mmCIF file of C-alpha atoms in Angstrom:
data_model
loop_
_atom_site.group_PDB
_atom_site.id
_atom_site.type_symbol
_atom_site.label_atom_id
_atom_site.label_comp_id
_atom_site.label_asym_id
_atom_site.label_seq_id
_atom_site.Cartn_x
_atom_site.Cartn_y
_atom_site.Cartn_z
ATOM 1 C CA MET R 1 0.000 0.000 0.000
ATOM 2 C CA GLU R 2 2.789 2.454 0.851
ATOM 3 C CA ALA R 3 4.472 1.895 -2.538
ATOM 4 C CA LEU R 4 1.136 2.349 -4.320
ATOM 5 C CA LEU R 5 0.469 5.657 -2.570
ATOM 6 C CA THR R 6 4.022 6.992 -2.750
ATOM 7 C CA GLU R 7 4.628 6.144 -6.406
ATOM 8 C CA HIS R 8 1.162 6.521 -7.934
ATOM 9 C CA GLY R 9 -0.876 8.634 -5.528
ATOM 10 C CA ARG R 10 -0.822 11.885 -7.455
ATOM 11 C CA THR R 11 -4.306 13.293 -7.894
ATOM 12 C CA PHE R 12 -5.446 14.261 -11.367
ATOM 13 C CA ALA R 13 -6.155 17.794 -10.120
ATOM 14 C CA ASP R 14 -2.532 18.110 -9.059
ATOM 15 C CA GLU R 15 -1.380 16.757 -12.417
ATOM 16 C CA ALA R 16 -3.469 19.425 -14.154
ATOM 17 C CA GLY R 17 -1.954 22.154 -11.987
ATOM 18 C CA ILE R 18 -5.121 22.795 -9.964
ATOM 19 C CA ARG R 19 -4.319 23.882 -6.410
ATOM 20 C CA LEU R 20 -7.474 22.389 -5.001
ATOM 21 C CA ARG R 21 -9.132 24.337 -2.210
ATOM 22 C CA ASP R 22 -12.726 24.749 -1.082
ATOM 23 C CA THR R 23 -13.111 27.961 -3.070
ATOM 24 C CA PRO R 24 -15.091 28.636 -6.273
ATOM 25 C CA GLN R 25 -12.334 28.805 -8.898
ATOM 26 C CA PRO R 26 -10.412 25.571 -8.180
ATOM 27 C CA LEU R 27 -13.671 23.676 -7.665
ATOM 28 C CA TYR R 28 -14.846 24.882 -11.063
ATOM 29 C CA GLN R 29 -11.536 23.882 -12.623
ATOM 30 C CA LEU R 30 -11.964 20.421 -11.113
ATOM 31 C CA LEU R 31 -15.445 20.246 -12.656
ATOM 32 C CA VAL R 32 -13.989 21.048 -16.084
ATOM 33 C CA LEU R 33 -11.209 18.491 -15.634
ATOM 34 C CA SER R 34 -13.703 15.830 -14.522
ATOM 35 C CA HIS R 35 -15.819 16.513 -17.597
ATOM 36 C CA LEU R 36 -12.802 16.102 -19.877
ATOM 37 C CA LEU R 37 -11.525 12.970 -18.101
ATOM 38 C CA SER R 38 -14.912 11.255 -18.382
ATOM 39 C CA ALA R 39 -14.687 10.965 -22.184
ATOM 40 C CA ARG R 40 -13.240 7.913 -23.902
ATOM 41 C CA ILE R 41 -9.860 9.516 -24.312
ATOM 42 C CA ARG R 42 -6.445 9.153 -22.654
ATOM 43 C CA GLY R 43 -6.195 10.768 -19.260
ATOM 44 C CA SER R 44 -3.011 12.589 -20.248
ATOM 45 C CA VAL R 45 -4.854 14.225 -23.160
ATOM 46 C CA ALA R 46 -7.721 15.326 -20.907
ATOM 47 C CA VAL R 47 -5.227 16.829 -18.440
ATOM 48 C CA ALA R 48 -3.396 18.646 -21.242
ATOM 49 C CA ALA R 49 -6.680 20.005 -22.604
ATOM 50 C CA ALA R 50 -7.681 21.300 -19.167
ATOM 51 C CA GLN R 51 -4.287 22.970 -18.800
ATOM 52 C CA ALA R 52 -4.716 24.634 -22.199
ATOM 53 C CA LEU R 53 -8.182 25.965 -21.309
ATOM 54 C CA PHE R 54 -6.884 27.393 -18.038
ATOM 55 C CA ALA R 55 -3.779 28.850 -19.714
ATOM 56 C CA HIS R 56 -6.083 30.742 -22.078
ATOM 57 C CA GLY R 57 -7.913 32.293 -19.128
ATOM 58 C CA MET R 58 -10.921 29.959 -18.910
ATOM 59 C CA ARG R 59 -10.463 29.345 -15.203
ATOM 60 C CA SER R 60 -13.905 30.398 -13.956
ATOM 61 C CA PRO R 61 -17.459 29.907 -15.256
ATOM 62 C CA ARG R 62 -17.694 33.606 -16.141
ATOM 63 C CA HIS R 63 -14.464 33.514 -18.153
ATOM 64 C CA MET R 64 -15.541 30.246 -19.797
ATOM 65 C CA LEU R 65 -18.857 31.765 -20.815
ATOM 66 C CA ASP R 66 -17.202 34.958 -22.068
ATOM 67 C CA SER R 67 -14.867 32.993 -24.356
ATOM 68 C CA THR R 68 -15.937 32.257 -27.919
ATOM 69 C CA TRP R 69 -16.797 28.786 -29.143
ATOM 70 C CA GLN R 70 -13.780 28.894 -31.470
ATOM 71 C CA GLN R 71 -11.462 29.867 -28.608
ATOM 72 C CA ARG R 72 -12.646 26.861 -26.655
ATOM 73 C CA VAL R 73 -12.259 24.552 -29.654
ATOM 74 C CA ASP R 74 -8.750 25.871 -30.285
ATOM 75 C CA ALA R 75 -7.696 25.414 -26.651
ATOM 76 C CA LEU R 76 -9.041 21.861 -26.569
ATOM 77 C CA GLY R 77 -7.216 21.106 -29.807
ATOM 78 C CA GLU R 78 -4.026 22.570 -28.384
ATOM 79 C CA GLY R 79 -4.258 19.960 -25.644
ATOM 80 C CA GLY R 80 -4.851 17.191 -28.194
ATOM 81 C CA TYR R 81 -8.545 16.849 -27.324
ATOM 82 C CA ARG R 82 -9.696 16.744 -30.936
ATOM 83 C CA ARG R 83 -12.170 13.898 -31.163
ATOM 84 C CA TYR R 84 -14.762 15.602 -28.947
ATOM 85 C CA ASP R 85 -13.627 19.220 -29.223
ATOM 86 C CA GLU R 86 -16.641 20.803 -30.942
ATOM 87 C CA LYS R 87 -19.299 19.151 -28.773
ATOM 88 C CA THR R 88 -17.260 19.722 -25.628
ATOM 89 C CA ALA R 89 -16.734 23.406 -26.468
ATOM 90 C CA THR R 90 -20.515 23.844 -26.536
ATOM 91 C CA GLN R 91 -21.057 21.834 -23.351
ATOM 92 C CA LEU R 92 -18.459 23.855 -21.443
ATOM 93 C CA ALA R 93 -20.313 27.101 -22.183
ATOM 94 C CA ASP R 94 -23.681 25.556 -21.344
ATOM 95 C CA GLY R 95 -22.278 24.161 -18.101
ATOM 96 C CA ALA R 96 -20.763 27.503 -17.117
ATOM 97 C CA GLU R 97 -24.085 29.235 -17.774
ATOM 98 C CA LEU R 98 -25.967 26.679 -15.657
ATOM 99 C CA LEU R 99 -23.480 27.004 -12.799
ATOM 100 C CA LEU R 100 -23.775 30.803 -12.831
ATOM 101 C CA GLU R 101 -27.568 30.731 -12.954
ATOM 102 C CA GLU R 102 -28.133 28.001 -10.367
ATOM 103 C CA TYR R 103 -25.259 28.545 -7.932
ATOM 104 C CA GLY R 104 -23.799 31.950 -8.697
ATOM 105 C CA GLY R 105 -20.729 30.170 -10.102
ATOM 106 C CA ASP R 106 -19.976 28.592 -6.717
ATOM 107 C CA LEU R 107 -20.126 24.785 -6.359
ATOM 108 C CA ARG R 108 -20.062 25.183 -2.578
ATOM 109 C CA ARG R 109 -23.729 26.128 -2.870
ATOM 110 C CA LEU R 110 -24.427 22.715 -4.401
ATOM 111 C CA ARG R 111 -22.530 21.153 -1.521
ATOM 112 C CA ARG R 112 -24.602 23.061 1.023
ATOM 113 C CA SER R 113 -27.887 22.188 -0.696
ATOM 114 C CA ALA R 114 -26.947 18.484 -0.749
ATOM 115 C CA ASP R 115 -26.312 18.651 3.013
ATOM 116 C CA GLY R 116 -24.205 15.485 3.127
ATOM 117 C CA ASP R 117 -26.460 13.474 0.773
ATOM 118 C CA LEU R 118 -24.125 11.897 -1.780
ATOM 119 C CA ASP R 119 -26.952 11.001 -4.151
ATOM 120 C CA ALA R 120 -28.112 14.610 -4.167
ATOM 121 C CA LEU R 121 -24.549 15.766 -4.776
ATOM 122 C CA ARG R 122 -24.113 13.347 -7.662
ATOM 123 C CA SER R 123 -27.457 14.351 -9.158
ATOM 124 C CA GLY R 124 -26.542 18.024 -8.928
ATOM 125 C CA LEU R 125 -23.208 17.457 -10.644
ATOM 126 C CA ARG R 126 -24.853 15.425 -13.386
ATOM 127 C CA ARG R 127 -27.088 18.355 -14.300
ATOM 128 C CA THR R 128 -23.972 19.909 -15.836
ATOM 129 C CA PRO R 129 -24.044 19.311 -19.626
ATOM 130 C CA GLY R 130 -21.608 16.544 -20.537
ATOM 131 C CA MET R 131 -21.267 15.271 -16.949
ATOM 132 C CA GLY R 132 -22.478 11.701 -16.711
ATOM 133 C CA PRO R 133 -21.998 9.203 -13.868
ATOM 134 C CA ALA R 134 -18.280 8.824 -14.648
ATOM 135 C CA GLY R 135 -17.670 12.571 -14.540
ATOM 136 C CA ALA R 136 -19.512 12.927 -11.231
ATOM 137 C CA ASP R 137 -17.454 10.068 -9.774
ATOM 138 C CA ILE R 138 -14.192 11.654 -10.916
ATOM 139 C CA PHE R 139 -15.159 14.980 -9.366
ATOM 140 C CA LEU R 140 -16.097 13.416 -6.021
ATOM 141 C CA ARG R 141 -12.988 11.206 -5.927
ATOM 142 C CA GLU R 142 -10.864 14.337 -6.090
ATOM 143 C CA ALA R 143 -13.120 16.743 -4.164
ATOM 144 C CA GLN R 144 -13.083 14.519 -1.080
ATOM 145 C CA ALA R 145 -9.721 16.136 -0.312
ATOM 146 C CA VAL R 146 -11.610 19.353 0.537
ATOM 147 C CA TRP R 147 -15.113 17.971 1.117
ATOM 148 C CA PRO R 148 -14.311 15.407 3.833
ATOM 149 C CA GLU R 149 -17.947 14.440 4.415
ATOM 150 C CA THR R 150 -17.832 12.558 1.075
ATOM 151 C CA ALA R 151 -14.835 10.407 2.103
ATOM 152 C CA PRO R 152 -13.878 7.701 1.567
ATOM 153 C CA TYR R 153 -15.209 8.056 -1.969
ATOM 154 C CA LEU R 154 -13.960 5.070 -3.946
ATOM 155 C CA ASP R 155 -16.041 4.405 -7.035
ATOM 156 C CA LYS R 156 -16.159 1.333 -9.276
ATOM 157 C CA LYS R 157 -13.009 2.309 -11.155
ATOM 158 C CA ALA R 158 -11.006 2.730 -7.928
ATOM 159 C CA LEU R 159 -12.334 -0.549 -6.531
ATOM 160 C CA GLN R 160 -11.415 -2.244 -9.813
ATOM 161 C CA GLY R 161 -7.834 -1.138 -9.197
ATOM 162 C CA ALA R 162 -7.966 -2.528 -5.662
ATOM 163 C CA GLU R 163 -9.215 -5.874 -6.944
ATOM 164 C CA LYS R 164 -6.443 -6.085 -9.543
ATOM 165 C CA LEU R 165 -3.893 -5.456 -6.797
ATOM 166 C CA GLY R 166 -5.368 -8.137 -4.556
ATOM 167 C CA LEU R 167 -6.505 -5.559 -1.987
ATOM 168 C CA PRO R 168 -9.852 -5.475 -0.165
ATOM 169 C CA THR R 169 -12.708 -3.911 -2.091
ATOM 170 C CA SER R 170 -14.369 -2.269 0.898
ATOM 171 C CA PRO R 171 -13.816 1.519 0.867
ATOM 172 C CA GLU R 172 -13.557 1.573 4.659
ATOM 173 C CA GLN R 173 -10.971 -1.228 4.733
ATOM 174 C CA LEU R 174 -8.927 0.408 1.997
ATOM 175 C CA ALA R 175 -9.003 3.754 3.781
ATOM 176 C CA GLY R 176 -7.848 2.011 6.950
ATOM 177 C CA LEU R 177 -4.936 0.343 5.162
ATOM 178 C CA ALA R 178 -3.934 3.649 3.586
ATOM 179 C CA GLU R 179 -3.978 5.373 6.952
ATOM 180 C CA GLN R 180 -1.793 2.631 8.444
ATOM 181 C CA ALA R 181 0.678 2.921 5.556
ATOM 182 C CA ARG R 182 1.018 6.732 5.909
ATOM 183 C CA PRO R 183 3.621 7.325 3.158
ATOM 184 C CA SER R 184 6.089 10.158 3.514
ATOM 185 C CA GLY R 185 4.381 12.205 0.802
ATOM 186 C CA PRO R 186 0.770 13.443 0.615
ATOM 187 C CA HIS R 187 -1.829 10.916 1.642
ATOM 188 C CA GLY R 188 -5.541 10.766 2.261
ATOM 189 C CA PRO R 189 -8.627 9.310 0.534
ATOM 190 C CA ALA R 190 -8.253 11.429 -2.627
ATOM 191 C CA VAL R 191 -4.649 10.264 -3.028
ATOM 192 C CA LEU R 192 -5.742 6.672 -2.390
ATOM 193 C CA ALA R 193 -8.516 6.934 -4.981
ATOM 194 C CA ALA R 194 -6.159 8.399 -7.590
ATOM 195 C CA ALA R 195 -3.574 5.665 -7.000
ATOM 196 C CA LEU R 196 -6.178 2.908 -7.315
ATOM 197 C CA VAL R 197 -7.603 4.405 -10.504
ATOM 198 C CA ARG R 198 -4.130 4.628 -12.020
ATOM 199 C CA ALA R 199 -3.664 0.939 -11.183
ATOM 200 C CA ALA R 200 -7.002 0.111 -12.808
ATOM 201 C CA LEU R 201 -5.907 1.895 -16.000
ATOM 202 C CA ASP R 202 -2.305 0.657 -16.186
ATOM 203 C CA LYS R 203 -1.438 -3.053 -16.213
ATOM 204 C CA GLY R 204 2.221 -2.167 -15.729
ATOM 205 C CA ILE R 205 1.536 -0.635 -12.305
ATOM 206 C CA VAL R 206 -0.301 -3.748 -11.196
ATOM 207 C CA ALA R 207 2.395 -6.095 -12.491
ATOM 208 C CA ASP R 208 5.154 -4.077 -10.830
ATOM 209 C CA LEU R 209 3.472 -3.782 -7.432
ATOM 210 C CA ARG R 210 2.350 -7.415 -7.337
ATOM 211 C CA ALA R 211 5.850 -8.591 -8.268
ATOM 212 C CA ARG R 212 7.259 -6.618 -5.341
ATOM 213 C CA ALA R 213 4.605 -7.686 -2.827
#
């Protein structure tokens, strides 16, 4: 467990350069990243596309909505996100508009309205155009770092990674093992979830860790 967390426990938000805090802008950036990661495309491409959007100033729902459709398409293409770029460019604007209208651009309002009800939180996230079950799961896996009432949030993809590694598939048991391991670097349920998802997506990680077990 310690090797898994130390070597592969980098969250996708961190990889995209999002300094995640419980404030409107980084939470919105995580929403955008989760949307991009949920498509059938390589995670590295989704991360690069998110970085390109943010580099071009689309770091808040207002700035996303104020950008042109072509600017969004170009930024997505710059990140290599070409297969879904036109549809996604439209969905990003629609999602930003919804977030501004419903929550004043602040996802913490969704959190407060859900009042600890995960199903309500998931349903609220899924109202965002382009955010299906996978996107909502990605968001909550990462957001548990700043929304502790959702932890431990280990979805099917994370538990698939645990199964491949021969670990328990109970979120509570996995969280307990991670806490016991306490690697020298960052740790916590979001780090655990990211490490397990990376194992689910990469056979090489599984083979390496099982060979060393």
